[in-house]
């Protein structure tokens, strides 16, 4: 790269420049037309652009179609339990500040069975990128109503149409304590998708990204029209926001200026139902991070530990037991 | 004032009365919550341990933080058993009880804590209380206690303490400690030391006040109380530490080099994490209080996957919540130590009381086939050492290990030889060297089922953990053989571990009429009963299991040498002869059920769920009855 060998250079050099292939593995087994494919490509590209060492990168997921994601990455992966991606990811990161962590979760995984962990992961605010693949349905288990299914969705559990209003993941996340980064993008706008994940990767805390995702098999109608019509997207624009190339930006007819430091406006815009707002809703880089707390006191030597243990035992030791 | 010279004066004063030598005493202090009975008893225990006596303490804890005053269910307190020999259990009936009111005594009577001859020292303030109903309750109670043969002494604790204190709710406990120190000839200097250590964070005025109360109680007893005993010390050569089981677990966690305790509060396990929260940073570790038990184990599994060494500490309801993740840890072969400090169940059950009902849940709790290692500590010393053992086994066999303790060990205090901390006990640092190419993430050895795991950060080791059926590459498997083979490998490594175990040591003769089998905190009570039975000439022995899964070898052969085998457990079993109970539908205690299946021997059980530690007297009764029954049935048949 600089034209010198490792031995000669006093500056640490990466082993080699990594390209897209370094981040891929196998063939993704999602349905044709599934939004997962483009999200996978975007994450791989971000890893490449960040030059994340694959061995220092961990993708943690729950269970669902979306949660198969780690199997298609050339990094370390953890495909765990339904709803439990966040606790595992937080455990991975807590004492390993050197690892780059991605969390991949579905709308059922995150907003239903794992909702408790969702609240707390946001509050822990450890540095990681959390991608909510929101297709508004349970995909893997074949079309049951999800907490984000629009009211009236016909599914196998609600053949007559779902009866409750959906959870809005943006609005919800923006209500959690210590929230520090909330963005929304779609699987069908690769430039914006990439820019969003790229921005998330830079965020010093938990970056929560809701990706509006198409499920061509079970939810053909949900985003079918929208995806072919860029006018349905509302582009949140701000210098501190998610910025795509001017050429791409020009394609958005609906633009809304939004300062992502303003949480009140963020909450207001999260409620927009007339079109899909995409961009950075909120960012705060000052929030406390639980991984700072977790990384405390690492790397203590065995000798120090041993002495500390002996001191502790002293407190329980019976002195001059026979006088 | 100089306390030292005061205590000398006090001691010289009583030298005229010679104490009566006894070889043990079971003492209880019972009160409403918040009156400091436990502090008083713990101090008595600590002083005695320091004097070289054998000691065992058990806390009596009501389910609520501050139950109504003077209520039977609200009995709060402590039992201290002091001996001239090593003491391994709480014993049978108390020899002496100090009661701060009469109502709490009813709560203890229901638990059979006292009998004819128990000496009761009761605060006499209730006899002159302004409320007539209370005066009446007190008088009635005393009549009832006396009728039971309890030797009641009314003690003017209130007026004596009022000479020193404006409000007696705080401080009376130290006056009682002083009184007990005289009655049992405890070293007053050590008692003062104890007070200084309890109140080390408080002002000198507080320390002095409590020492003054101690002296006052002592002097009052010298001048007014007829009974004076001494319990000679035992010979101990090795240096001793004295602590409760949860402190021992916590110290074991730290000595094992475990650097993360990921937990959610639950009685009676919580105090392990309190102790860790207070101390683990000194050894470079940290406590994570998760949002629930599922997250607690998930977090621990994530950390372990990333090469860190975690523990998760819980009790029954928490263990239930952790089962899905436990199955994942088995499937994905992630080392992890899970400590279950058992309490009464099912459901919320008896949160502060002892039970051994999680054995089968620990062994078989998960959906699917999930073999893992399950062991149980039976003494406070084992609480310490077994954490280190569990950590090593978890790593060596790439498996979760469940370590069972219980509420009795959790709060029981007993001295044991001071461990000599060894750096070999500490978990090795995270291996970050490049992964050896060609080795798969689940490269199961066909003989042992064992494999080595890559850790994130290791180059060329990249793989994806999955709870789905997977082959050696860790990839999702679609071929039926792979599932069969991987299940075999996971089972085989546990069998490989079993091959390293030795047959258990029998307490008593290797053959006889009756063999008792126990596990966990009942060890002391069972062995005491067996010793007493043998002293009576009964052919009874016992053995105690530490490894529950896999099971130790040689049991069938051992069982064949006894005419009858019975497990002794603190969990539920049907009683033969009860309505509806037949040989066909009778439900056995958990270890009995398990051993019957494992050994195909006809193993009986003796178990109950009164929420009390195993009582050696009850075990002895059972031994006598069983041996007599067996003899008579033999004669008639
Ligand atoms: C404890 C548990 N309950 C239920 C399931 C079954 N299950 C698997 S995936 C899933 C829902 C997936 O929906 P979502 O999270 O939206 O992911 P998608 O498949 O749509 O990507 C369910 C209910 C499970 N695997 N584990
Ligand atoms: Mg979904």
Coordinates of N, CA, C and O in Angstrom, one line a residue, chain B residues 175-283:
Chain B
X175 N -27.0 -6.0 74.0 CA -27.1 -6.3 75.4 C -27.3 -7.8 75.6 O -26.7 -8.5 76.4
X176 N -28.1 -8.4 74.6 CA -28.4 -9.8 74.6 C -27.0 -10.6 74.4 O -26.7 -11.6 75.0
X177 N -26.2 -10.0 73.5 CA -25.0 -10.7 73.2 C -24.1 -10.7 74.5 O -23.4 -11.7 74.7
X178 N -24.2 -9.6 75.2 CA -23.4 -9.6 76.5 C -23.9 -10.7 77.4 O -23.1 -11.4 78.0
X179 N -25.2 -10.8 77.5 CA -25.8 -11.8 78.4 C -25.4 -13.2 78.0 O -25.0 -14.0 78.8
X180 N -25.5 -13.4 76.7 CA -25.1 -14.8 76.2 C -23.6 -15.0 76.4 O -23.2 -16.1 76.6
X181 N -22.8 -14.0 76.2 CA -21.4 -14.1 76.4 C -21.1 -14.6 77.8 O -20.1 -15.4 78.0
X182 N -21.8 -14.1 78.8 CA -21.6 -14.6 80.1 C -22.1 -16.1 80.2 O -21.3 -17.0 80.7
X183 N -23.3 -16.3 79.8 CA -23.9 -17.6 80.0 C -23.0 -18.7 79.3 O -22.8 -19.8 79.9
X184 N -22.4 -18.4 78.2 CA -21.6 -19.4 77.5 C -20.1 -19.2 77.6 O -19.3 -19.7 76.8
X185 N -19.8 -18.3 78.5 CA -18.4 -18.1 78.8 C -17.6 -17.7 77.6 O -16.5 -18.2 77.3
X186 N -18.1 -16.7 76.8 CA -17.5 -16.3 75.6 C -16.4 -15.2 76.0 O -16.6 -14.5 77.0
X187 N -15.4 -15.1 75.2 CA -14.3 -14.2 75.4 C -14.8 -12.7 75.1 O -15.1 -12.4 74.0
X188 N -14.9 -12.0 76.2 CA -15.4 -10.6 76.1 C -14.6 -9.7 75.2 O -15.1 -8.9 74.5
X189 N -13.3 -9.9 75.2 CA -12.4 -9.1 74.3 C -12.7 -9.4 72.9 O -12.8 -8.4 72.1
X190 N -13.0 -10.6 72.5 CA -13.3 -11.0 71.2 C -14.7 -10.4 70.8 O -15.0 -10.0 69.7
X191 N -15.6 -10.4 71.8 CA -16.9 -9.8 71.6 C -16.8 -8.3 71.2 O -17.5 -7.8 70.3
X192 N -15.9 -7.6 72.0 CA -15.7 -6.2 71.7 C -15.1 -6.0 70.3 O -15.5 -5.1 69.6
X193 N -14.2 -6.9 70.0 CA -13.6 -6.8 68.6 C -14.7 -6.9 67.6 O -14.7 -6.2 66.6
X194 N -15.6 -7.9 67.8 CA -16.6 -8.1 66.9 C -17.5 -6.9 66.7 O -17.8 -6.5 65.6
X195 N -17.8 -6.2 67.8 CA -18.6 -5.0 67.7 C -17.9 -3.9 66.9 O -18.4 -3.3 66.1
X196 N -16.6 -3.8 67.2 CA -15.8 -2.8 66.4 C -15.9 -3.1 64.9 O -15.9 -2.2 64.1
X197 N -15.8 -4.4 64.6 CA -15.8 -4.8 63.2 C -17.2 -4.6 62.6 O -17.3 -4.1 61.5
X198 N -18.3 -4.9 63.3 CA -19.6 -4.6 62.8 C -19.8 -3.2 62.5 O -20.4 -2.8 61.5
X199 N -19.4 -2.3 63.4 CA -19.7 -0.9 63.3 C -18.5 -0.1 62.8 O -18.4 1.1 63.1
X200 N -17.7 -0.8 62.0 CA -16.4 -0.1 61.6 C -16.7 1.2 60.8 O -15.9 2.1 60.7
X201 N -17.9 1.2 60.1 CA -18.2 2.4 59.3 C -18.9 3.4 60.1 O -19.2 4.5 59.6
X202 N -19.2 3.1 61.4 CA -19.9 4.1 62.2 C -19.0 4.8 63.1 O -17.8 4.5 63.2
X203 N -19.5 5.8 63.8 CA -18.7 6.7 64.6 C -18.2 6.0 65.9 O -18.8 4.9 66.3
X204 N -17.3 6.5 66.5 CA -16.7 5.9 67.8 C -17.8 5.9 68.8 O -17.9 5.0 69.6
X205 N -18.7 6.9 68.8 CA -19.8 7.0 69.8 C -20.7 5.8 69.7 O -21.1 5.2 70.7
X206 N -21.0 5.4 68.4 CA -21.8 4.2 68.2 C -21.1 2.9 68.7 O -21.8 2.1 69.4
X207 N -19.9 2.8 68.4 CA -19.1 1.7 68.9 C -19.1 1.6 70.4 O -19.4 0.5 71.0
X208 N -18.8 2.7 71.0 CA -18.8 2.7 72.5 C -20.1 2.4 73.1 O -20.2 1.6 74.1
X209 N -21.2 2.9 72.5 CA -22.5 2.7 73.0 C -22.8 1.2 73.0 O -23.3 0.6 74.0
X210 N -22.4 0.5 71.9 CA -22.7 -0.9 71.8 C -21.8 -1.7 72.7 O -22.3 -2.8 73.2
X211 N -20.6 -1.3 72.9 CA -19.8 -2.0 73.8 C -20.3 -1.9 75.3 O -20.3 -2.8 76.1
X212 N -20.8 -0.7 75.5 CA -21.4 -0.4 76.8 C -22.6 -1.4 77.1 O -22.8 -1.9 78.1
X213 N -23.4 -1.6 76.0 CA -24.6 -2.5 76.1 C -24.1 -3.9 76.3 O -24.7 -4.6 77.1
X214 N -23.0 -4.3 75.6 CA -22.5 -5.6 75.7 C -22.1 -5.9 77.2 O -22.4 -6.9 77.8
X215 N -21.3 -4.9 77.7 CA -20.9 -5.0 79.1 C -22.1 -5.1 80.1 O -22.1 -5.9 81.0
X216 N -23.1 -4.2 79.8 CA -24.2 -4.2 80.7 C -24.9 -5.6 80.7 O -25.3 -6.1 81.8
X217 N -25.1 -6.1 79.6 CA -25.8 -7.4 79.5 C -24.9 -8.5 80.2 O -25.5 -9.3 80.9
X218 N -23.7 -8.4 80.0 CA -22.8 -9.4 80.7 C -22.9 -9.3 82.2 O -23.1 -10.2 82.9
X219 N -22.7 -8.0 82.7 CA -22.8 -7.8 84.1 C -24.1 -8.2 84.7 O -24.2 -8.8 85.8
X220 N -25.2 -7.9 84.0 CA -26.5 -8.3 84.5 C -26.5 -9.8 84.7 O -27.0 -10.3 85.7
X221 N -26.0 -10.5 83.7 CA -26.1 -12.0 83.8 C -25.2 -12.5 84.9 O -25.6 -13.4 85.7
X222 N -24.0 -11.9 85.1 CA -23.1 -12.3 86.2 C -23.9 -12.1 87.5 O -23.9 -13.0 88.4
X223 N -24.6 -11.0 87.7 CA -25.2 -10.7 88.9 C -26.5 -11.4 89.2 O -26.9 -11.7 90.3
X224 N -27.2 -11.8 88.0 CA -28.6 -12.2 88.2 C -28.9 -13.6 87.6 O -30.0 -14.2 87.9
X225 N -28.1 -14.1 86.7 CA -28.5 -15.3 86.0 C -27.8 -16.5 86.6 O -26.6 -16.6 86.8
X226 N -28.6 -17.6 86.9 CA -28.0 -18.8 87.5 C -27.2 -19.7 86.6 O -26.4 -20.4 87.2
X227 N -27.4 -19.6 85.3 CA -26.7 -20.6 84.5 C -25.4 -20.1 83.9 O -25.4 -18.9 83.4
X228 N -24.4 -20.9 83.9 CA -23.1 -20.5 83.4 C -22.4 -21.7 82.8 O -22.1 -22.7 83.6
X229 N -22.1 -21.7 81.5 CA -21.5 -22.9 80.9 C -20.2 -22.6 80.2 O -20.0 -21.4 79.9
X230 N -19.5 -23.6 79.9 CA -18.3 -23.3 79.0 C -18.3 -24.5 77.9 O -18.7 -25.6 78.2
X231 N -17.9 -24.1 76.7 CA -17.9 -25.1 75.6 C -16.4 -25.1 75.2 O -16.0 -24.2 74.4
X232 N -15.6 -26.1 75.6 CA -14.2 -26.1 75.3 C -14.0 -26.1 73.7 O -14.8 -26.6 73.0
X233 N -12.8 -25.5 73.4 CA -12.5 -25.4 71.9 C -12.0 -26.7 71.4 O -11.6 -27.6 72.2
X234 N -12.0 -26.9 70.1 CA -11.5 -28.1 69.5 C -10.1 -27.8 69.0 O -9.6 -26.7 69.0
X235 N -9.4 -28.9 68.7 CA -8.0 -28.8 68.3 C -8.1 -28.5 66.8 O -8.5 -29.3 66.0
X236 N -7.6 -27.3 66.3 CA -7.5 -27.1 64.9 C -6.1 -26.7 64.6 O -5.5 -25.9 65.3
X237 N -5.5 -27.4 63.6 CA -4.1 -27.1 63.3 C -4.1 -26.0 62.2 O -3.4 -25.0 62.3
X238 N -4.8 -26.3 61.1 CA -4.8 -25.4 59.9 C -5.4 -24.1 60.3 O -6.4 -24.0 61.1
X239 N -5.0 -23.0 59.6 CA -5.6 -21.7 59.8 C -7.0 -21.8 59.2 O -7.3 -22.4 58.1
X240 N -8.0 -21.2 59.9 CA -9.4 -21.3 59.5 C -10.0 -20.0 58.9 O -9.5 -18.9 59.4
X241 N -10.9 -20.1 58.0 CA -11.7 -18.9 57.7 C -13.2 -19.2 58.1 O -13.5 -20.4 58.1
X242 N -13.9 -18.2 58.4 CA -15.3 -18.4 58.7 C -16.2 -17.5 57.9 O -16.0 -16.3 57.8
X243 N -17.2 -18.1 57.2 CA -18.0 -17.3 56.3 C -19.3 -18.1 56.0 O -19.4 -19.3 56.4
X244 N -20.2 -17.5 55.3 CA -21.4 -18.3 54.9 C -21.2 -18.8 53.5 O -20.3 -18.4 52.8
X245 N -22.1 -19.6 53.0 CA -22.0 -20.3 51.7 C -22.0 -19.3 50.6 O -21.3 -19.5 49.6
X246 N -22.8 -18.3 50.7 CA -22.8 -17.3 49.6 C -21.6 -16.5 49.5 O -21.1 -16.2 48.4
X247 N -21.0 -16.2 50.7 CA -19.7 -15.5 50.6 C -18.6 -16.5 50.0 O -17.8 -16.0 49.2
X248 N -18.8 -17.7 50.4 CA -17.8 -18.7 49.9 C -18.0 -18.9 48.3 O -17.0 -18.9 47.6
X249 N -19.2 -18.8 47.9 CA -19.4 -18.9 46.4 C -18.8 -17.7 45.7 O -18.1 -17.8 44.7
X250 N -19.0 -16.5 46.3 CA -18.5 -15.3 45.7 C -16.9 -15.3 45.7 O -16.3 -15.0 44.7
X251 N -16.4 -15.8 46.8 CA -14.9 -15.8 46.8 C -14.4 -16.9 45.9 O -13.3 -16.7 45.2
X252 N -15.1 -18.0 45.7 CA -14.8 -19.0 44.7 C -14.8 -18.4 43.3 O -13.9 -18.7 42.5
X253 N -15.9 -17.6 43.0 CA -16.0 -17.0 41.7 C -14.7 -16.2 41.4 O -14.1 -16.3 40.4
X254 N -14.3 -15.4 42.4 CA -13.1 -14.6 42.2 C -11.9 -15.4 42.1 O -11.0 -15.1 41.3
X255 N -11.7 -16.4 43.0 CA -10.5 -17.2 43.0 C -10.4 -18.0 41.6 O -9.3 -18.4 41.2
X256 N -11.6 -18.3 41.0 CA -11.6 -19.0 39.7 C -11.2 -18.1 38.6 O -11.1 -18.5 37.4
X257 N -11.0 -16.8 38.9 CA -10.6 -15.9 37.8 C -11.8 -15.5 36.9 O -11.7 -15.1 35.8
X258 N -13.0 -15.8 37.4 CA -14.2 -15.4 36.6 C -14.3 -13.9 36.7 O -14.3 -13.3 37.7
X259 N -14.5 -13.3 35.5 CA -14.4 -11.8 35.5 C -15.7 -11.1 35.3 O -15.8 -9.9 35.2
X260 N -16.8 -11.9 35.1 CA -18.1 -11.3 34.9 C -19.1 -12.1 35.6 O -19.3 -13.3 35.4
X261 N -19.9 -11.4 36.5 CA -21.1 -12.1 37.1 C -22.3 -11.4 36.5 O -22.5 -10.2 36.7
X262 N -23.0 -12.1 35.7 CA -24.2 -11.5 35.0 C -25.4 -12.1 35.7 O -25.6 -13.3 35.7
X263 N -26.2 -11.3 36.4 CA -27.2 -11.8 37.3 C -28.5 -10.9 37.3 O -28.5 -9.8 36.7
X264 N -29.5 -11.5 37.8 CA -30.7 -10.7 38.1 C -31.1 -11.1 39.6 O -31.0 -12.3 39.9
X265 N -31.5 -10.1 40.4 CA -31.6 -10.4 41.8 C -32.7 -11.5 42.1 O -33.8 -11.4 41.6
X266 N -32.4 -12.4 42.9 CA -33.4 -13.4 43.4 C -32.9 -14.0 44.7 O -31.7 -14.5 44.8
X267 N -33.7 -14.1 45.7 CA -33.4 -14.7 47.0 C -33.4 -16.2 46.7 O -34.2 -16.7 46.0
X268 N -32.5 -17.0 47.4 CA -31.5 -16.6 48.3 C -30.1 -16.5 47.6 O -29.1 -16.6 48.3
X269 N -30.1 -16.2 46.3 CA -28.8 -16.1 45.6 C -28.2 -14.7 45.6 O -27.0 -14.6 45.4
X270 N -29.1 -13.7 45.8 CA -28.6 -12.4 45.5 C -27.4 -12.0 46.3 O -26.5 -11.2 45.8
X271 N -27.3 -12.5 47.5 CA -26.1 -12.0 48.3 C -24.8 -12.4 47.8 O -23.8 -11.8 48.0
X272 N -24.8 -13.4 46.9 CA -23.5 -13.8 46.2 C -23.1 -12.6 45.3 O -22.0 -12.1 45.4
X273 N -24.1 -12.0 44.6 CA -23.8 -10.9 43.7 C -23.5 -9.6 44.5 O -22.7 -8.8 44.1
X274 N -24.2 -9.5 45.7 CA -23.8 -8.3 46.5 C -22.3 -8.4 46.9 O -21.6 -7.4 46.9
X275 N -21.9 -9.6 47.4 CA -20.6 -9.7 47.8 C -19.6 -9.5 46.6 O -18.6 -8.8 46.8
X276 N -20.0 -10.0 45.5 CA -19.1 -9.7 44.3 C -19.1 -8.3 43.9 O -18.1 -7.7 43.6
X277 N -20.3 -7.6 44.0 CA -20.3 -6.2 43.6 C -19.4 -5.4 44.5 O -18.8 -4.4 44.0
X278 N -19.3 -5.8 45.7 CA -18.5 -5.1 46.7 C -17.0 -5.4 46.4 O -16.1 -4.6 46.7
X279 N -16.7 -6.5 45.8 CA -15.3 -7.0 45.8 C -14.6 -7.3 44.5 O -13.4 -7.2 44.3
X280 N -15.4 -7.6 43.5 CA -14.8 -8.3 42.3 C -13.9 -7.3 41.5 O -13.0 -7.7 40.8
X281 N -14.1 -6.0 41.7 CA -13.3 -5.1 41.0 C -11.8 -5.2 41.5 O -10.9 -4.9 40.7
X282 N -11.6 -5.7 42.7 CA -10.3 -5.8 43.2 C -9.5 -6.9 42.5 O -8.3 -7.0 42.5
X283 N -10.2 -7.8 41.8 CA -9.6 -8.8 41.0 C -9.9 -8.6 39.5 O -9.9 -9.6 38.7

